[in-house]
């Protein structure tokens, strides 16, 4: 595999920790690894960012498993060229796995330019997506509660229409 990036990092992200492996050195020689573990608190992620900056890392890769990558992305976004890799595309060979080996494998793949980045929208679009998803969830919960109230009233032989229940729910006064 031919190296393309002099200083890069692979991050193995978990809920409470991030294992970072930085590979650096001339492109024509075997890179030197430097490995550290950081917590996923804001303080730990800022320490990760500072550590990567002191090692003059230009590119950082992490897997897109779950939602654990999001806080790390938010902290590192302005300072480094970030690559979010699909876990299925960067799967390591079967065998004994460790966090250090995973981070080193990601860094090796990135150094050779073998990782295709997933699309991550800009921050304002990500925020808008979060808000619209939350709104959709609230509307779903509201509709579920309206239906539950309607069922309770029907069981008690109280005949109200869904329209009057929705009006009461939204306005707080009975429908005329």
PDB file of C-alpha atoms in Angstrom:
ATOM      1  CA  UNK A   1       0.000   0.000   0.000  1.00  0.00           C
ATOM      2  CA  UNK A   2       1.370   3.386  -1.017  1.00  0.00           C
ATOM      3  CA  UNK A   3       1.220   6.121   1.621  1.00  0.00           C
ATOM      4  CA  UNK A   4      -0.400   9.436   0.684  1.00  0.00           C
ATOM      5  CA  UNK A   5      -0.697  11.343   3.986  1.00  0.00           C
ATOM      6  CA  UNK A   6       2.301  12.113   6.215  1.00  0.00           C
ATOM      7  CA  UNK A   7       0.444  12.720   9.479  1.00  0.00           C
ATOM      8  CA  UNK A   8      -2.944  11.144  10.096  1.00  0.00           C
ATOM      9  CA  UNK A   9      -4.956   9.710  12.965  1.00  0.00           C
ATOM     10  CA  UNK A  10      -7.417   6.872  13.388  1.00  0.00           C
ATOM     11  CA  UNK A  11      -9.954   7.081  16.200  1.00  0.00           C
ATOM     12  CA  UNK A  12     -11.671   4.064  17.733  1.00  0.00           C
ATOM     13  CA  UNK A  13     -14.719   5.654  19.346  1.00  0.00           C
ATOM     14  CA  UNK A  14     -16.681   4.213  22.247  1.00  0.00           C
ATOM     15  CA  UNK A  15     -19.224   5.638  24.680  1.00  0.00           C
ATOM     16  CA  UNK A  16     -16.723   6.576  27.385  1.00  0.00           C
ATOM     17  CA  UNK A  17     -13.334   6.526  25.635  1.00  0.00           C
ATOM     18  CA  UNK A  18     -11.618   7.308  22.361  1.00  0.00           C
ATOM     19  CA  UNK A  19      -8.448   5.478  21.395  1.00  0.00           C
ATOM     20  CA  UNK A  20      -6.375   7.592  19.015  1.00  0.00           C
ATOM     21  CA  UNK A  21      -3.516   6.307  16.893  1.00  0.00           C
ATOM     22  CA  UNK A  22      -1.399   8.855  15.034  1.00  0.00           C
ATOM     23  CA  UNK A  23       0.846   7.651  12.235  1.00  0.00           C
ATOM     24  CA  UNK A  24       3.565  10.043  11.130  1.00  0.00           C
ATOM     25  CA  UNK A  25       6.744   9.965   9.127  1.00  0.00           C
ATOM     26  CA  UNK A  26       8.004  10.193   5.561  1.00  0.00           C
ATOM     27  CA  UNK A  27       5.760   8.666   2.918  1.00  0.00           C
ATOM     28  CA  UNK A  28       8.463   6.314   1.660  1.00  0.00           C
ATOM     29  CA  UNK A  29       9.202   4.781   5.097  1.00  0.00           C
ATOM     30  CA  UNK A  30       7.252   2.877   7.716  1.00  0.00           C
ATOM     31  CA  UNK A  31       5.320   5.369   9.879  1.00  0.00           C
ATOM     32  CA  UNK A  32       5.848   5.780  13.604  1.00  0.00           C
ATOM     33  CA  UNK A  33       2.718   5.238  15.693  1.00  0.00           C
ATOM     34  CA  UNK A  34       1.735   7.260  18.732  1.00  0.00           C
ATOM     35  CA  UNK A  35      -1.254   5.953  20.691  1.00  0.00           C
ATOM     36  CA  UNK A  36      -3.283   7.628  23.449  1.00  0.00           C
ATOM     37  CA  UNK A  37      -6.670   7.093  25.089  1.00  0.00           C
ATOM     38  CA  UNK A  38      -8.987   9.990  25.939  1.00  0.00           C
ATOM     39  CA  UNK A  39     -12.326  10.278  27.691  1.00  0.00           C
ATOM     40  CA  UNK A  40     -15.374  11.424  25.720  1.00  0.00           C
ATOM     41  CA  UNK A  41     -16.117  14.306  28.067  1.00  0.00           C
ATOM     42  CA  UNK A  42     -15.679  17.781  26.623  1.00  0.00           C
ATOM     43  CA  UNK A  43     -12.436  18.171  28.567  1.00  0.00           C
ATOM     44  CA  UNK A  44     -11.140  14.858  27.221  1.00  0.00           C
ATOM     45  CA  UNK A  45     -12.104  15.713  23.640  1.00  0.00           C
ATOM     46  CA  UNK A  46     -10.407  19.115  23.894  1.00  0.00           C
ATOM     47  CA  UNK A  47      -7.297  17.306  25.163  1.00  0.00           C
ATOM     48  CA  UNK A  48      -7.566  14.984  22.134  1.00  0.00           C
ATOM     49  CA  UNK A  49      -7.771  17.997  19.825  1.00  0.00           C
ATOM     50  CA  UNK A  50      -4.732  19.609  21.465  1.00  0.00           C
ATOM     51  CA  UNK A  51      -2.769  16.350  21.268  1.00  0.00           C
ATOM     52  CA  UNK A  52      -3.555  15.957  17.568  1.00  0.00           C
ATOM     53  CA  UNK A  53      -2.587  19.589  16.942  1.00  0.00           C
ATOM     54  CA  UNK A  54       0.764  19.213  18.735  1.00  0.00           C
ATOM     55  CA  UNK A  55       1.534  16.195  16.540  1.00  0.00           C
ATOM     56  CA  UNK A  56       0.594  18.335  13.490  1.00  0.00           C
ATOM     57  CA  UNK A  57      -2.040  15.865  12.295  1.00  0.00           C
ATOM     58  CA  UNK A  58      -3.841  16.963   9.139  1.00  0.00           C
ATOM     59  CA  UNK A  59      -6.405  14.170   8.615  1.00  0.00           C
ATOM     60  CA  UNK A  60      -8.509  12.217  11.129  1.00  0.00           C
ATOM     61  CA  UNK A  61     -10.737   9.195  10.502  1.00  0.00           C
ATOM     62  CA  UNK A  62     -13.371   7.567  12.719  1.00  0.00           C
ATOM     63  CA  UNK A  63     -16.050   4.944  12.220  1.00  0.00           C
ATOM     64  CA  UNK A  64     -19.723   5.868  11.996  1.00  0.00           C
ATOM     65  CA  UNK A  65     -21.059   3.420  14.549  1.00  0.00           C
ATOM     66  CA  UNK A  66     -23.998   4.721  16.569  1.00  0.00           C
ATOM     67  CA  UNK A  67     -24.066   8.351  17.660  1.00  0.00           C
ATOM     68  CA  UNK A  68     -20.817   8.354  19.613  1.00  0.00           C
ATOM     69  CA  UNK A  69     -18.905  10.006  16.760  1.00  0.00           C
ATOM     70  CA  UNK A  70     -21.029  13.194  16.830  1.00  0.00           C
ATOM     71  CA  UNK A  71     -19.488  14.979  19.865  1.00  0.00           C
ATOM     72  CA  UNK A  72     -15.998  14.181  18.609  1.00  0.00           C
ATOM     73  CA  UNK A  73     -16.882  15.501  15.158  1.00  0.00           C
ATOM     74  CA  UNK A  74     -18.255  18.706  16.700  1.00  0.00           C
ATOM     75  CA  UNK A  75     -15.021  19.349  18.639  1.00  0.00           C
ATOM     76  CA  UNK A  76     -12.579  18.470  15.830  1.00  0.00           C
ATOM     77  CA  UNK A  77     -14.598  19.867  12.895  1.00  0.00           C
ATOM     78  CA  UNK A  78     -12.843  23.214  12.434  1.00  0.00           C
ATOM     79  CA  UNK A  79      -9.280  22.071  13.036  1.00  0.00           C
ATOM     80  CA  UNK A  80      -8.758  18.915  10.956  1.00  0.00           C
ATOM     81  CA  UNK A  81      -9.855  17.285   7.727  1.00  0.00           C
ATOM     82  CA  UNK A  82     -12.311  14.719   9.103  1.00  0.00           C
ATOM     83  CA  UNK A  83     -13.356  11.468   7.476  1.00  0.00           C
ATOM     84  CA  UNK A  84     -16.359   9.520   8.720  1.00  0.00           C
ATOM     85  CA  UNK A  85     -15.944   5.930   7.562  1.00  0.00           C
ATOM     86  CA  UNK A  86     -18.672   3.350   7.193  1.00  0.00           C
ATOM     87  CA  UNK A  87     -17.847   0.531   9.625  1.00  0.00           C
ATOM     88  CA  UNK A  88     -18.762  -2.068   7.024  1.00  0.00           C
ATOM     89  CA  UNK A  89     -16.209  -0.673   4.555  1.00  0.00           C
ATOM     90  CA  UNK A  90     -13.274  -0.609   6.972  1.00  0.00           C
ATOM     91  CA  UNK A  91     -13.896  -3.898   8.716  1.00  0.00           C
ATOM     92  CA  UNK A  92     -10.643  -5.419   9.944  1.00  0.00           C
ATOM     93  CA  UNK A  93      -9.733  -9.042   9.348  1.00  0.00           C
ATOM     94  CA  UNK A  94     -11.382 -11.452  11.806  1.00  0.00           C
ATOM     95  CA  UNK A  95      -9.419 -12.395  14.869  1.00  0.00           C
ATOM     96  CA  UNK A  96      -8.442 -10.857  18.146  1.00  0.00           C
ATOM     97  CA  UNK A  97      -9.585  -7.262  18.166  1.00  0.00           C
ATOM     98  CA  UNK A  98      -8.453  -4.497  20.435  1.00  0.00           C
ATOM     99  CA  UNK A  99      -9.226  -0.807  20.445  1.00  0.00           C
ATOM    100  CA  UNK A 100      -5.587  -0.010  19.699  1.00  0.00           C
ATOM    101  CA  UNK A 101      -5.528  -2.336  16.689  1.00  0.00           C
ATOM    102  CA  UNK A 102      -8.772  -0.836  15.366  1.00  0.00           C
ATOM    103  CA  UNK A 103      -7.443   2.722  15.693  1.00  0.00           C
ATOM    104  CA  UNK A 104      -4.165   1.733  14.038  1.00  0.00           C
ATOM    105  CA  UNK A 105      -6.000  -0.054  11.204  1.00  0.00           C
ATOM    106  CA  UNK A 106      -8.121   3.019  10.515  1.00  0.00           C
ATOM    107  CA  UNK A 107      -5.024   5.234  10.505  1.00  0.00           C
ATOM    108  CA  UNK A 108      -3.234   2.869   8.074  1.00  0.00           C
ATOM    109  CA  UNK A 109      -6.190   2.862   5.698  1.00  0.00           C
ATOM    110  CA  UNK A 110      -6.440   6.653   5.834  1.00  0.00           C
ATOM    111  CA  UNK A 111      -2.687   7.100   5.303  1.00  0.00           C
ATOM    112  CA  UNK A 112      -2.978   5.134   2.076  1.00  0.00           C
ATOM    113  CA  UNK A 113      -6.140   6.935   0.935  1.00  0.00           C
ATOM    114  CA  UNK A 114      -8.291   3.801   1.067  1.00  0.00           C
ATOM    115  CA  UNK A 115     -11.224   5.236   3.024  1.00  0.00           C
ATOM    116  CA  UNK A 116     -14.172   6.887   1.353  1.00  0.00           C
ATOM    117  CA  UNK A 117     -15.863   9.419   3.602  1.00  0.00           C
ATOM    118  CA  UNK A 118     -19.572   9.312   4.392  1.00  0.00           C
ATOM    119  CA  UNK A 119     -21.526  12.487   3.779  1.00  0.00           C
ATOM    120  CA  UNK A 120     -21.839  14.674   6.874  1.00  0.00           C
ATOM    121  CA  UNK A 121     -23.968  17.785   6.291  1.00  0.00           C
ATOM    122  CA  UNK A 122     -22.886  21.206   7.564  1.00  0.00           C
ATOM    123  CA  UNK A 123     -23.574  22.039  11.209  1.00  0.00           C
ATOM    124  CA  UNK A 124     -26.647  24.202  10.543  1.00  0.00           C
ATOM    125  CA  UNK A 125     -28.265  21.417   8.487  1.00  0.00           C
ATOM    126  CA  UNK A 126     -27.454  18.871  11.218  1.00  0.00           C
ATOM    127  CA  UNK A 127     -29.112  21.147  13.797  1.00  0.00           C
ATOM    128  CA  UNK A 128     -32.163  21.581  11.562  1.00  0.00           C
ATOM    129  CA  UNK A 129     -32.431  17.809  11.108  1.00  0.00           C
ATOM    130  CA  UNK A 130     -32.288  17.284  14.880  1.00  0.00           C
ATOM    131  CA  UNK A 131     -35.022  19.860  15.450  1.00  0.00           C
ATOM    132  CA  UNK A 132     -37.342  18.466  12.773  1.00  0.00           C
ATOM    133  CA  UNK A 133     -36.872  14.917  14.077  1.00  0.00           C
ATOM    134  CA  UNK A 134     -37.655  16.086  17.595  1.00  0.00           C
ATOM    135  CA  UNK A 135     -40.739  17.958  16.374  1.00  0.00           C
ATOM    136  CA  UNK A 136     -41.936  14.844  14.547  1.00  0.00           C
ATOM    137  CA  UNK A 137     -41.502  12.807  17.726  1.00  0.00           C
ATOM    138  CA  UNK A 138     -43.462  15.358  19.784  1.00  0.00           C
ATOM    139  CA  UNK A 139     -46.309  15.353  17.257  1.00  0.00           C
ATOM    140  CA  UNK A 140     -46.365  11.550  17.335  1.00  0.00           C
ATOM    141  CA  UNK A 141     -46.568  11.561  21.143  1.00  0.00           C
ATOM    142  CA  UNK A 142     -49.327  14.184  21.088  1.00  0.00           C
ATOM    143  CA  UNK A 143     -51.363  12.138  18.599  1.00  0.00           C
ATOM    144  CA  UNK A 144     -50.895   8.991  20.678  1.00  0.00           C
ATOM    145  CA  UNK A 145     -52.165  10.792  23.779  1.00  0.00           C
ATOM    146  CA  UNK A 146     -55.167  12.179  21.887  1.00  0.00           C
ATOM    147  CA  UNK A 147     -56.062   8.691  20.703  1.00  0.00           C
ATOM    148  CA  UNK A 148     -55.645   7.318  24.228  1.00  0.00           C
ATOM    149  CA  UNK A 149     -57.971   9.996  25.641  1.00  0.00           C
ATOM    150  CA  UNK A 150     -60.491   9.295  22.873  1.00  0.00           C
ATOM    151  CA  UNK A 151     -60.445   5.577  23.694  1.00  0.00           C
ATOM    152  CA  UNK A 152     -60.929   6.253  27.431  1.00  0.00           C
ATOM    153  CA  UNK A 153     -63.868   8.567  26.698  1.00  0.00           C
ATOM    154  CA  UNK A 154     -65.426   6.033  24.282  1.00  0.00           C
ATOM    155  CA  UNK A 155     -65.066   3.296  26.926  1.00  0.00           C
ATOM    156  CA  UNK A 156     -66.883   5.591  29.386  1.00  0.00           C
ATOM    157  CA  UNK A 157     -69.637   6.096  26.772  1.00  0.00           C
ATOM    158  CA  UNK A 158     -68.744   9.766  26.292  1.00  0.00           C
ATOM    159  CA  UNK A 159     -69.095  10.612  22.632  1.00  0.00           C
ATOM    160  CA  UNK A 160     -66.684  13.338  21.601  1.00  0.00           C
ATOM    161  CA  UNK A 161     -65.187  13.694  18.177  1.00  0.00           C
ATOM    162  CA  UNK A 162     -61.455  13.609  17.567  1.00  0.00           C
ATOM    163  CA  UNK A 163     -61.817  17.181  16.263  1.00  0.00           C
ATOM    164  CA  UNK A 164     -63.095  18.461  19.620  1.00  0.00           C
ATOM    165  CA  UNK A 165     -60.406  16.546  21.497  1.00  0.00           C
ATOM    166  CA  UNK A 166     -57.693  17.995  19.264  1.00  0.00           C
ATOM    167  CA  UNK A 167     -59.104  21.497  19.664  1.00  0.00           C
ATOM    168  CA  UNK A 168     -59.141  21.105  23.455  1.00  0.00           C
ATOM    169  CA  UNK A 169     -55.632  19.639  23.404  1.00  0.00           C
ATOM    170  CA  UNK A 170     -54.178  22.486  21.327  1.00  0.00           C
ATOM    171  CA  UNK A 171     -56.120  25.470  22.688  1.00  0.00           C
ATOM    172  CA  UNK A 172     -57.034  24.337  26.173  1.00  0.00           C
ATOM    173  CA  UNK A 173     -60.718  25.208  25.874  1.00  0.00           C
ATOM    174  CA  UNK A 174     -63.622  22.999  24.820  1.00  0.00           C
ATOM    175  CA  UNK A 175     -64.696  23.109  21.206  1.00  0.00           C
ATOM    176  CA  UNK A 176     -67.898  25.192  20.760  1.00  0.00           C
TER     177      UNK A 176
END
